[in-house]
Amino acid sequence: MFTFKNTLKHFFHLFTQSNCPLCQRPTPQEFCPSCSKQLQKCQLNEPCRLWQQETPVFAWGAYGGILKRAIAVMKYNNCPDIARPLGHYLGEAWLQNLPSTEKKIAVVPIPLHPSKLKSRGFNQAALIAESFCEMTGLQLRVNGLQRVRATEAQHSLSETQRQKNLAAAFAVGEDLLRHRHDYVLLIDDIYTTGATAREATITLSTASISAIGLAVCAAGMKLS
């Protein structure tokens, strides 16, 4: 349903202007030219710099400044449309840098627990993954993982607490049970300590599915 509404909204944008969700200036695009320019300055020159670590991470931008604000506005100010350009940025960077070309990859967003999904109204990772797949042509398996246990908000927890918080939080979803894939690329909005990606990877490995890594719009903390 979101895809239809999103397509319709972009059609009307051809004839009307809306307000930039980051500064409220009128604009026919997702962001006004000023905010778009500031966002592009957040892009990393080396999005694969974390790809060789234990949990490989492909990151479009550095988590800070206007990119951090855009993600917060998307999630907490009910602006799911922000996910579309962020997913396209990520997909374009993936195509330009392509960490792997040899494997048939399914794209799986990090899921929200049903209670959180109901409260927020959308899963930002799933929307980012949708536009990422539009750009890359990779196969989206939106229900590849399920969040079967509600967890605390991660931002206030230490790295050890985050790992405990996420233990047994995921299960392999129907999209991967019905359509077998040997390789999965996880998608999320932010990467910080890697606890979420590690737990999702462990869950997939129990079904003999390999997560080749995590692709995110923004990476922080361990980036430096």
mmCIF file of C-alpha atoms in Angstrom:
data_model
loop_
_atom_site.group_PDB
_atom_site.id
_atom_site.type_symbol
_atom_site.label_atom_id
_atom_site.label_comp_id
_atom_site.label_asym_id
_atom_site.label_seq_id
_atom_site.Cartn_x
_atom_site.Cartn_y
_atom_site.Cartn_z
ATOM 1 C CA MET A 1 0.000 0.000 0.000
ATOM 2 C CA PHE A 2 2.858 2.338 0.799
ATOM 3 C CA THR A 3 4.349 1.840 -2.665
ATOM 4 C CA PHE A 4 1.075 2.890 -4.361
ATOM 5 C CA LYS A 5 0.706 5.950 -2.141
ATOM 6 C CA ASN A 6 4.352 6.847 -2.648
ATOM 7 C CA THR A 7 4.049 6.572 -6.437
ATOM 8 C CA LEU A 8 0.887 8.684 -6.412
ATOM 9 C CA LYS A 9 2.549 11.307 -4.265
ATOM 10 C CA HIS A 10 5.511 11.541 -6.638
ATOM 11 C CA PHE A 11 3.080 11.937 -9.553
ATOM 12 C CA PHE A 12 1.404 14.906 -7.878
ATOM 13 C CA HIS A 13 4.845 16.350 -7.083
ATOM 14 C CA LEU A 14 5.230 16.904 -10.814
ATOM 15 C CA PHE A 15 2.577 19.604 -10.568
ATOM 16 C CA THR A 16 2.715 20.776 -6.967
ATOM 17 C CA GLN A 17 5.238 21.646 -4.329
ATOM 18 C CA SER A 18 5.458 20.346 -0.793
ATOM 19 C CA ASN A 19 7.666 21.394 2.095
ATOM 20 C CA CYS A 20 11.125 19.965 2.657
ATOM 21 C CA PRO A 21 10.801 17.701 5.735
ATOM 22 C CA LEU A 22 14.112 19.012 7.117
ATOM 23 C CA CYS A 23 13.689 22.793 6.779
ATOM 24 C CA GLN A 24 10.070 23.287 5.627
ATOM 25 C CA ARG A 25 11.063 25.260 2.531
ATOM 26 C CA PRO A 26 8.757 24.663 -0.472
ATOM 27 C CA THR A 27 10.266 22.148 -2.898
ATOM 28 C CA PRO A 28 9.088 19.861 -5.726
ATOM 29 C CA GLN A 29 11.688 17.233 -4.679
ATOM 30 C CA GLU A 30 12.028 15.088 -1.551
ATOM 31 C CA PHE A 31 14.469 17.659 -0.105
ATOM 32 C CA CYS A 32 15.076 21.299 -0.952
ATOM 33 C CA PRO A 33 18.325 22.030 -2.872
ATOM 34 C CA SER A 34 20.038 23.355 0.259
ATOM 35 C CA CYS A 35 19.273 20.290 2.413
ATOM 36 C CA SER A 36 20.054 17.953 -0.460
ATOM 37 C CA LYS A 37 23.475 19.573 -0.852
ATOM 38 C CA GLN A 38 24.145 19.272 2.881
ATOM 39 C CA LEU A 39 23.129 15.606 2.838
ATOM 40 C CA GLN A 40 25.519 14.861 -0.019
ATOM 41 C CA LYS A 41 28.358 16.253 2.089
ATOM 42 C CA CYS A 42 27.675 13.438 4.591
ATOM 43 C CA GLN A 43 28.523 10.784 1.985
ATOM 44 C CA LEU A 44 31.611 8.700 2.721
ATOM 45 C CA ASN A 45 34.408 8.545 0.187
ATOM 46 C CA GLU A 46 35.032 4.920 1.138
ATOM 47 C CA PRO A 47 31.709 3.188 1.879
ATOM 48 C CA CYS A 48 33.503 -0.191 2.002
ATOM 49 C CA ARG A 49 35.956 0.841 4.728
ATOM 50 C CA LEU A 50 34.149 -1.399 7.264
ATOM 51 C CA TRP A 51 33.540 -4.264 4.846
ATOM 52 C CA GLN A 52 36.539 -6.310 5.993
ATOM 53 C CA GLN A 53 35.632 -6.445 9.676
ATOM 54 C CA GLU A 54 34.004 -9.429 11.414
ATOM 55 C CA THR A 55 30.527 -8.162 10.524
ATOM 56 C CA PRO A 56 31.022 -6.493 7.117
ATOM 57 C CA VAL A 57 29.325 -3.101 6.888
ATOM 58 C CA PHE A 58 28.677 -0.993 3.790
ATOM 59 C CA ALA A 59 27.794 2.569 4.811
ATOM 60 C CA TRP A 60 26.648 5.445 2.615
ATOM 61 C CA GLY A 61 27.285 8.251 5.103
ATOM 62 C CA ALA A 62 28.661 9.282 8.470
ATOM 63 C CA TYR A 63 26.096 9.372 11.271
ATOM 64 C CA GLY A 64 25.986 13.012 12.254
ATOM 65 C CA GLY A 65 24.775 16.437 11.224
ATOM 66 C CA ILE A 66 21.877 16.667 8.801
ATOM 67 C CA LEU A 67 21.974 12.929 7.985
ATOM 68 C CA LYS A 68 21.408 12.081 11.649
ATOM 69 C CA ARG A 69 18.584 14.620 11.716
ATOM 70 C CA ALA A 70 17.010 13.214 8.526
ATOM 71 C CA ILE A 71 16.911 9.724 10.017
ATOM 72 C CA ALA A 72 15.406 11.047 13.255
ATOM 73 C CA VAL A 73 12.760 13.068 11.387
ATOM 74 C CA MET A 74 11.923 10.014 9.287
ATOM 75 C CA LYS A 75 11.425 7.750 12.288
ATOM 76 C CA TYR A 76 9.989 10.057 14.932
ATOM 77 C CA ASN A 77 8.203 12.780 12.936
ATOM 78 C CA ASN A 78 6.243 10.354 10.754
ATOM 79 C CA CYS A 79 8.097 11.112 7.511
ATOM 80 C CA PRO A 80 8.474 7.713 5.810
ATOM 81 C CA ASP A 81 9.056 9.377 2.414
ATOM 82 C CA ILE A 82 12.583 10.238 3.566
ATOM 83 C CA ALA A 83 13.432 6.535 3.268
ATOM 84 C CA ARG A 84 13.107 6.646 -0.516
ATOM 85 C CA PRO A 85 15.983 9.033 -1.327
ATOM 86 C CA LEU A 86 18.141 7.521 1.424
ATOM 87 C CA GLY A 87 17.635 4.067 -0.094
ATOM 88 C CA HIS A 88 18.488 5.402 -3.527
ATOM 89 C CA TYR A 89 21.676 7.031 -2.207
ATOM 90 C CA LEU A 90 22.659 3.717 -0.639
ATOM 91 C CA GLY A 91 21.808 1.727 -3.760
ATOM 92 C CA GLU A 92 23.744 4.064 -6.040
ATOM 93 C CA ALA A 93 26.817 3.804 -3.801
ATOM 94 C CA TRP A 94 26.473 -0.001 -3.763
ATOM 95 C CA LEU A 95 26.441 -0.143 -7.561
ATOM 96 C CA GLN A 96 29.485 2.132 -7.775
ATOM 97 C CA ASN A 97 31.514 0.170 -5.226
ATOM 98 C CA LEU A 98 29.897 -3.298 -5.294
ATOM 99 C CA PRO A 99 31.621 -5.302 -2.529
ATOM 100 C CA SER A 100 30.562 -8.607 -4.132
ATOM 101 C CA THR A 101 29.595 -9.530 -7.681
ATOM 102 C CA GLU A 102 29.813 -13.325 -7.482
ATOM 103 C CA LYS A 103 26.880 -14.186 -5.235
ATOM 104 C CA LYS A 104 23.141 -14.190 -5.774
ATOM 105 C CA ILE A 105 21.994 -11.970 -2.948
ATOM 106 C CA ALA A 106 18.625 -11.492 -1.272
ATOM 107 C CA VAL A 107 18.062 -8.179 0.519
ATOM 108 C CA VAL A 108 16.511 -8.484 3.984
ATOM 109 C CA PRO A 109 15.656 -5.440 6.154
ATOM 110 C CA ILE A 110 16.150 -5.571 9.905
ATOM 111 C CA PRO A 111 12.582 -6.011 11.206
ATOM 112 C CA LEU A 112 10.702 -4.162 13.921
ATOM 113 C CA HIS A 113 8.715 -5.985 16.570
ATOM 114 C CA PRO A 114 4.975 -5.969 15.658
ATOM 115 C CA SER A 115 4.205 -3.667 18.599
ATOM 116 C CA LYS A 116 6.814 -1.124 17.458
ATOM 117 C CA LEU A 117 5.648 -1.430 13.857
ATOM 118 C CA LYS A 118 2.073 -0.715 14.911
ATOM 119 C CA SER A 119 3.167 2.284 16.961
ATOM 120 C CA ARG A 120 5.406 3.813 14.266
ATOM 121 C CA GLY A 121 3.269 2.774 11.309
ATOM 122 C CA PHE A 122 6.207 1.712 9.123
ATOM 123 C CA ASN A 123 9.586 -0.002 9.264
ATOM 124 C CA GLN A 124 12.177 2.469 8.004
ATOM 125 C CA ALA A 125 14.635 -0.344 7.186
ATOM 126 C CA ALA A 126 12.040 -2.029 4.956
ATOM 127 C CA LEU A 127 11.336 1.224 3.085
ATOM 128 C CA ILE A 128 15.050 1.901 2.639
ATOM 129 C CA ALA A 129 15.491 -1.682 1.396
ATOM 130 C CA GLU A 130 12.647 -1.218 -1.094
ATOM 131 C CA SER A 131 14.226 1.809 -2.769
ATOM 132 C CA PHE A 132 17.699 0.219 -2.486
ATOM 133 C CA CYS A 133 16.392 -2.735 -4.518
ATOM 134 C CA GLU A 134 14.748 -0.378 -7.034
ATOM 135 C CA MET A 135 18.197 1.063 -7.661
ATOM 136 C CA THR A 136 20.287 -2.139 -7.589
ATOM 137 C CA GLY A 137 17.893 -4.725 -9.024
ATOM 138 C CA LEU A 138 18.591 -7.076 -6.108
ATOM 139 C CA GLN A 139 15.740 -9.232 -4.799
ATOM 140 C CA LEU A 140 13.877 -7.887 -1.774
ATOM 141 C CA ARG A 141 12.740 -10.351 0.886
ATOM 142 C CA VAL A 142 10.928 -7.941 3.183
ATOM 143 C CA ASN A 143 9.808 -10.711 5.567
ATOM 144 C CA GLY A 144 13.094 -12.580 5.546
ATOM 145 C CA LEU A 145 13.483 -11.973 9.265
ATOM 146 C CA GLN A 146 10.951 -11.560 12.047
ATOM 147 C CA ARG A 147 11.394 -9.793 15.356
ATOM 148 C CA VAL A 148 9.868 -12.250 17.805
ATOM 149 C CA ARG A 149 10.818 -10.551 21.058
ATOM 150 C CA ALA A 150 10.273 -6.938 22.041
ATOM 151 C CA THR A 151 13.487 -5.221 23.109
ATOM 152 C CA GLU A 152 14.504 -2.008 24.829
ATOM 153 C CA ALA A 153 15.670 1.008 22.842
ATOM 154 C CA GLN A 154 19.333 0.433 22.044
ATOM 155 C CA HIS A 155 20.662 3.997 22.199
ATOM 156 C CA SER A 156 20.825 4.143 26.018
ATOM 157 C CA LEU A 157 22.503 0.730 26.465
ATOM 158 C CA SER A 158 26.155 -0.274 26.593
ATOM 159 C CA GLU A 159 27.546 -2.655 23.973
ATOM 160 C CA THR A 160 27.246 -5.621 26.353
ATOM 161 C CA GLN A 161 23.712 -4.617 27.319
ATOM 162 C CA ARG A 162 22.771 -4.286 23.656
ATOM 163 C CA GLN A 163 23.918 -7.830 22.926
ATOM 164 C CA LYS A 164 21.917 -9.220 25.865
ATOM 165 C CA ASN A 165 18.930 -7.085 24.886
ATOM 166 C CA LEU A 166 18.886 -8.600 21.391
ATOM 167 C CA ALA A 167 19.515 -12.236 22.326
ATOM 168 C CA ALA A 168 16.957 -14.492 20.582
ATOM 169 C CA ALA A 169 15.113 -11.409 19.295
ATOM 170 C CA PHE A 170 14.931 -12.642 15.676
ATOM 171 C CA ALA A 171 13.629 -15.631 13.752
ATOM 172 C CA VAL A 172 13.920 -16.580 10.090
ATOM 173 C CA GLY A 173 10.811 -15.317 8.290
ATOM 174 C CA GLU A 174 8.525 -16.866 5.719
ATOM 175 C CA ASP A 175 10.193 -15.141 2.747
ATOM 176 C CA LEU A 176 13.430 -17.048 3.359
ATOM 177 C CA LEU A 177 11.692 -20.253 4.421
ATOM 178 C CA ARG A 178 9.663 -20.381 1.189
ATOM 179 C CA HIS A 179 12.325 -18.970 -1.151
ATOM 180 C CA ARG A 180 15.714 -20.393 -0.368
ATOM 181 C CA HIS A 181 18.704 -18.049 -0.549
ATOM 182 C CA ASP A 182 22.253 -18.931 0.419
ATOM 183 C CA TYR A 183 23.321 -15.299 0.762
ATOM 184 C CA VAL A 184 21.607 -12.348 2.405
ATOM 185 C CA LEU A 185 22.437 -8.660 2.583
ATOM 186 C CA LEU A 186 20.918 -7.058 5.662
ATOM 187 C CA ILE A 187 19.628 -3.468 5.453
ATOM 188 C CA ASP A 188 19.185 -0.983 8.284
ATOM 189 C CA ASP A 189 19.149 2.774 8.742
ATOM 190 C CA ILE A 190 22.044 3.074 11.235
ATOM 191 C CA TYR A 191 25.092 1.078 12.299
ATOM 192 C CA THR A 192 26.693 1.764 15.692
ATOM 193 C CA THR A 193 28.048 -1.154 17.757
ATOM 194 C CA GLY A 194 26.935 -3.913 15.369
ATOM 195 C CA ALA A 195 24.922 -5.806 17.995
ATOM 196 C CA THR A 196 21.772 -5.915 15.853
ATOM 197 C CA ALA A 197 23.590 -7.175 12.763
ATOM 198 C CA ARG A 198 25.466 -9.830 14.755
ATOM 199 C CA GLU A 199 22.280 -11.228 16.275
ATOM 200 C CA ALA A 200 20.503 -11.219 12.898
ATOM 201 C CA THR A 201 23.497 -13.004 11.354
ATOM 202 C CA ILE A 202 23.440 -15.673 14.074
ATOM 203 C CA THR A 203 19.730 -16.235 13.450
ATOM 204 C CA LEU A 204 20.274 -16.672 9.722
ATOM 205 C CA SER A 205 23.193 -19.047 10.273
ATOM 206 C CA THR A 206 20.929 -21.430 12.230
ATOM 207 C CA ALA A 207 19.073 -21.938 8.934
ATOM 208 C CA SER A 208 22.366 -22.319 7.016
ATOM 209 C CA ILE A 209 21.927 -18.890 5.421
ATOM 210 C CA SER A 210 24.994 -16.659 5.175
ATOM 211 C CA ALA A 211 24.688 -12.937 5.783
ATOM 212 C CA ILE A 212 27.377 -11.364 3.597
ATOM 213 C CA GLY A 213 27.074 -8.111 5.516
ATOM 214 C CA LEU A 214 24.990 -5.100 6.452
ATOM 215 C CA ALA A 215 24.285 -2.052 4.285
ATOM 216 C CA VAL A 216 23.230 1.131 6.100
ATOM 217 C CA CYS A 217 22.515 4.750 5.323
ATOM 218 C CA ALA A 218 24.702 5.953 8.204
ATOM 219 C CA ALA A 219 27.482 4.537 10.368
ATOM 220 C CA GLY A 220 28.717 5.955 13.632
ATOM 221 C CA MET A 221 30.854 5.253 16.672
ATOM 222 C CA LYS A 222 33.132 2.599 15.175
ATOM 223 C CA LEU A 223 33.551 4.550 11.961
ATOM 224 C CA SER A 224 36.527 6.507 13.231
#
